[in-house]
C-alpha positions as a printed NumPy array, in Angstrom:
array([[-30.983,  -2.28 , -17.203],
       [-29.364,  -4.348, -19.995],
       [-29.02 ,  -1.258, -22.235],
       [-27.38 ,   0.571, -19.322],
       [-24.803,  -2.202, -18.978],
       [-23.993,  -1.968, -22.694],
       [-23.599,   1.813, -22.503],
       [-21.235,   1.5  , -19.526],
       [-19.201,  -1.204, -21.274],
       [-18.852,   0.969, -24.386],
       [-17.845,   3.97 , -22.278],
       [-15.197,   1.888, -20.485],
       [-13.776,   0.665, -23.811],
       [-13.653,   4.217, -25.175],
       [-11.821,   5.411, -22.066],
       [ -9.424,   2.472, -22.264],
       [ -8.526,   3.45 , -25.831],
       [ -8.384,   7.25 , -25.528],
       [ -8.08 ,   8.255, -21.875],
       [ -4.9  ,   8.598, -19.877],
       [ -4.507,   6.122, -17.008],
       [ -5.331,   8.883, -14.504],
       [ -8.517,   9.777, -16.41 ],
       [ -9.439,   6.097, -16.626],
       [ -8.872,   5.688, -12.888],
       [-11.127,   8.651, -12.074],
       [-13.795,   7.36 , -14.47 ],
       [-13.668,   3.828, -13.075],
       [-13.72 ,   5.083,  -9.477],
       [-16.878,   7.115, -10.186],
       [-18.453,   4.164, -11.974],
       [-17.568,   1.777,  -9.123],
       [-19.218,   4.094,  -6.586],
       [-22.429,   3.978,  -8.616],
       [-22.493,   0.198,  -8.969],
       [-23.423,  -1.63 ,  -5.777],
       [-22.08 ,  -5.02 ,  -4.694],
       [-21.438,  -7.629,  -7.352],
       [-22.42 ,  -5.282, -10.175],
       [-19.244,  -3.303,  -9.674],
       [-16.769,  -6.139,  -9.101],
       [-15.333,  -6.144, -12.625],
       [-15.065,  -2.335, -12.574],
       [-13.18 ,  -2.413,  -9.264],
       [-10.854,  -5.148, -10.574],
       [-10.085,  -2.995, -13.613],
       [ -9.584,   0.01 , -11.326],
       [ -6.987,  -1.939,  -9.324],
       [ -5.083,  -2.684, -12.548],
       [ -5.15 ,   0.958, -13.63 ],
       [ -4.09 ,   2.236, -10.2  ],
       [ -1.187,  -0.233, -10.104],
       [ -0.13 ,   0.672, -13.656],
       [  0.404,   4.315, -12.648],
       [  1.964,   3.345,  -9.292],
       [ -0.941,   4.839,  -7.334],
       [ -0.422,   2.718,  -4.244],
       [ -3.049,   4.45 ,  -2.116],
       [ -5.635,   4.225,  -4.882],
       [ -4.815,   0.565,  -5.539],
       [ -5.11 ,  -0.247,  -1.841],
       [ -8.443,   1.573,  -1.596],
       [ -9.768,  -0.251,  -4.667],
       [ -8.589,  -3.625,  -3.312],
       [-10.307,  -2.907,   0.019],
       [-13.464,  -1.976,  -1.923],
       [-13.226,  -5.32 ,  -3.735],
       [-12.902,  -7.151,  -0.393],
       [-16.037,  -5.382,   0.821],
       [-17.888,  -6.52 ,  -2.29 ],
       [-16.386, -10.007,  -2.345],
       [-15.003, -11.01 ,   1.073],
       [-11.951, -13.237,   0.818],
       [-11.18 , -12.3  ,  -2.794],
       [ -7.734, -13.78 ,  -3.41 ],
       [ -6.55 , -11.111,  -5.811],
       [ -7.582,  -8.232,  -3.561],
       [ -5.886,  -9.926,  -0.615],
       [ -2.659, -10.372,  -2.615],
       [ -2.682,  -6.759,  -3.836],
       [ -3.145,  -5.388,  -0.323],
       [ -0.522,  -7.772,   1.078],
       [  1.988,  -6.776,  -1.615],
       [  1.413,  -3.091,  -0.914],
       [  1.636,  -3.529,   2.866],
       [  4.741,  -5.717,   2.589],
       [  6.646,  -2.672,   1.338],
       [  5.736,  -0.692,   4.464],
       [  7.392,  -2.228,   7.547],
       [  5.479,   0.059,   9.934],
       [  2.239,  -1.64 ,   8.79 ],
       [  3.284,  -5.201,   9.691],
       [  0.318,  -5.708,  12.05 ],
       [ -2.08 ,  -4.773,   9.271],
       [ -0.265,  -7.099,   6.843],
       [ -0.504,  -9.986,   9.314],
       [ -4.227,  -9.39 ,   9.754],
       [ -4.866,  -9.258,   5.98 ],
       [ -2.973, -12.526,   5.466],
       [ -4.639, -14.206,   8.451],
       [ -8.158, -13.265,   7.351],
       [ -7.42 , -14.146,   3.725],
       [ -6.049, -17.555,   4.704],
       [ -9.039, -18.299,   6.937],
       [-11.431, -17.302,   4.142],
       [ -9.591, -19.525,   1.657],
       [ -9.616, -22.425,   4.128],
       [-13.382, -22.132,   4.437],
       [-13.956, -22.543,   0.685],
       [-13.799, -25.869,  -1.07 ],
       [-11.05 , -25.999,  -3.688],
       [ -8.988, -23.112,  -2.299],
       [ -6.31 , -25.239,  -0.603],
       [ -3.476, -23.876,  -2.74 ],
       [ -4.455, -20.283,  -2.1  ],
       [ -4.796, -20.951,   1.638],
       [ -1.377, -22.633,   1.737],
       [  0.256, -19.709,  -0.084],
       [ -1.294, -17.156,   2.273],
       [ -0.385, -19.208,   5.361],
       [  3.225, -19.575,   4.181],
       [  3.436, -15.855,   3.604],
       [  1.824, -15.211,   6.998],
       [  4.37 , -17.455,   8.744],
       [  7.252, -15.722,   6.963],
       [  5.991, -12.247,   7.902],
       [  5.441, -13.329,  11.507],
       [  8.956, -14.767,  11.716],
       [ 10.379, -11.56 ,  10.264],
       [  8.407,  -9.586,  12.877],
       [  9.825, -11.73 ,  15.697],
       [  6.538, -13.493,  16.4  ],
       [  7.934, -17.009,  16.485],
       [  5.001, -18.575,  18.365],
       [  2.486, -17.261,  15.829],
       [  4.756, -18.268,  12.947],
       [  4.964, -21.807,  14.355],
       [  1.159, -21.96 ,  14.47 ],
       [  0.96 , -20.894,  10.815],
       [  3.597, -23.444,   9.737],
       [  1.656, -26.172,  11.581],
       [ -1.489, -25.14 ,   9.7  ],
       [  0.424, -25.386,   6.415],
       [  1.738, -28.841,   7.351],
       [ -1.738, -30.07 ,   8.281],
       [ -3.207, -28.641,   5.088],
       [ -0.543, -30.076,   2.769],
       [  1.384, -32.725,   4.753],
       [  4.365, -33.162,   2.463],
       [  7.975, -33.522,   3.588],
       [  8.879, -29.865,   3.046],
       [  5.917, -28.508,   4.999],
       [  6.376, -30.976,   7.846],
       [ 10.051, -30.055,   8.058],
       [  9.272, -26.32 ,   8.24 ],
       [  6.609, -26.889,  10.897],
       [  8.941, -29.103,  12.934],
       [ 11.715, -26.491,  12.75 ],
       [  9.343, -23.695,  13.788],
       [  8.035, -25.754,  16.707],
       [ 11.598, -26.651,  17.714],
       [ 12.551, -22.946,  17.64 ],
       [  9.85 , -22.17 ,  20.216],
       [ 10.516, -25.361,  22.207],
       [  7.105, -26.948,  21.6  ],
       [  8.503, -30.472,  21.349],
       [  5.359, -32.397,  22.31 ],
       [  3.393, -30.67 ,  19.564],
       [  6.201, -31.457,  17.109],
       [  6.009, -35.136,  18.032],
       [  2.237, -35.119,  17.678],
       [  2.593, -33.641,  14.194],
       [  4.566, -36.692,  13.115]])
């Protein structure tokens, strides 16, 4: 098995040096399909980079979803999918779900507070933009509870005020 890993690594380097990005993407996609679970994580991460470099949005999204299957809650895969979905207003529901799940995953892992806060802030912003003020207020409250600094408390208070949830705003203080 170790020799096989070395052969694959050498083949990937050769393709990186000589192949076009499209050829590299096809090669990496085939390789990723052959490598189950964690074995293929680095290949899928490289595939995401190649797909993004040639502006293959569908391929990048598919690779990022593959990475999430292999490593649920992967921050990079979540960000890639969110960035791609953010450019497609008709997929707002899907974007909200990706951010919500990503934030919940990050909250469940020790040491991922910053990542969770970033995803929750983005979630709240997307929900506000979509006219979902109640849901946005909930996300801002989560941010304020996670990182209770003046800025976050102020945003949560404003969001709660916008939806007339004054008692909850007082309790947050």
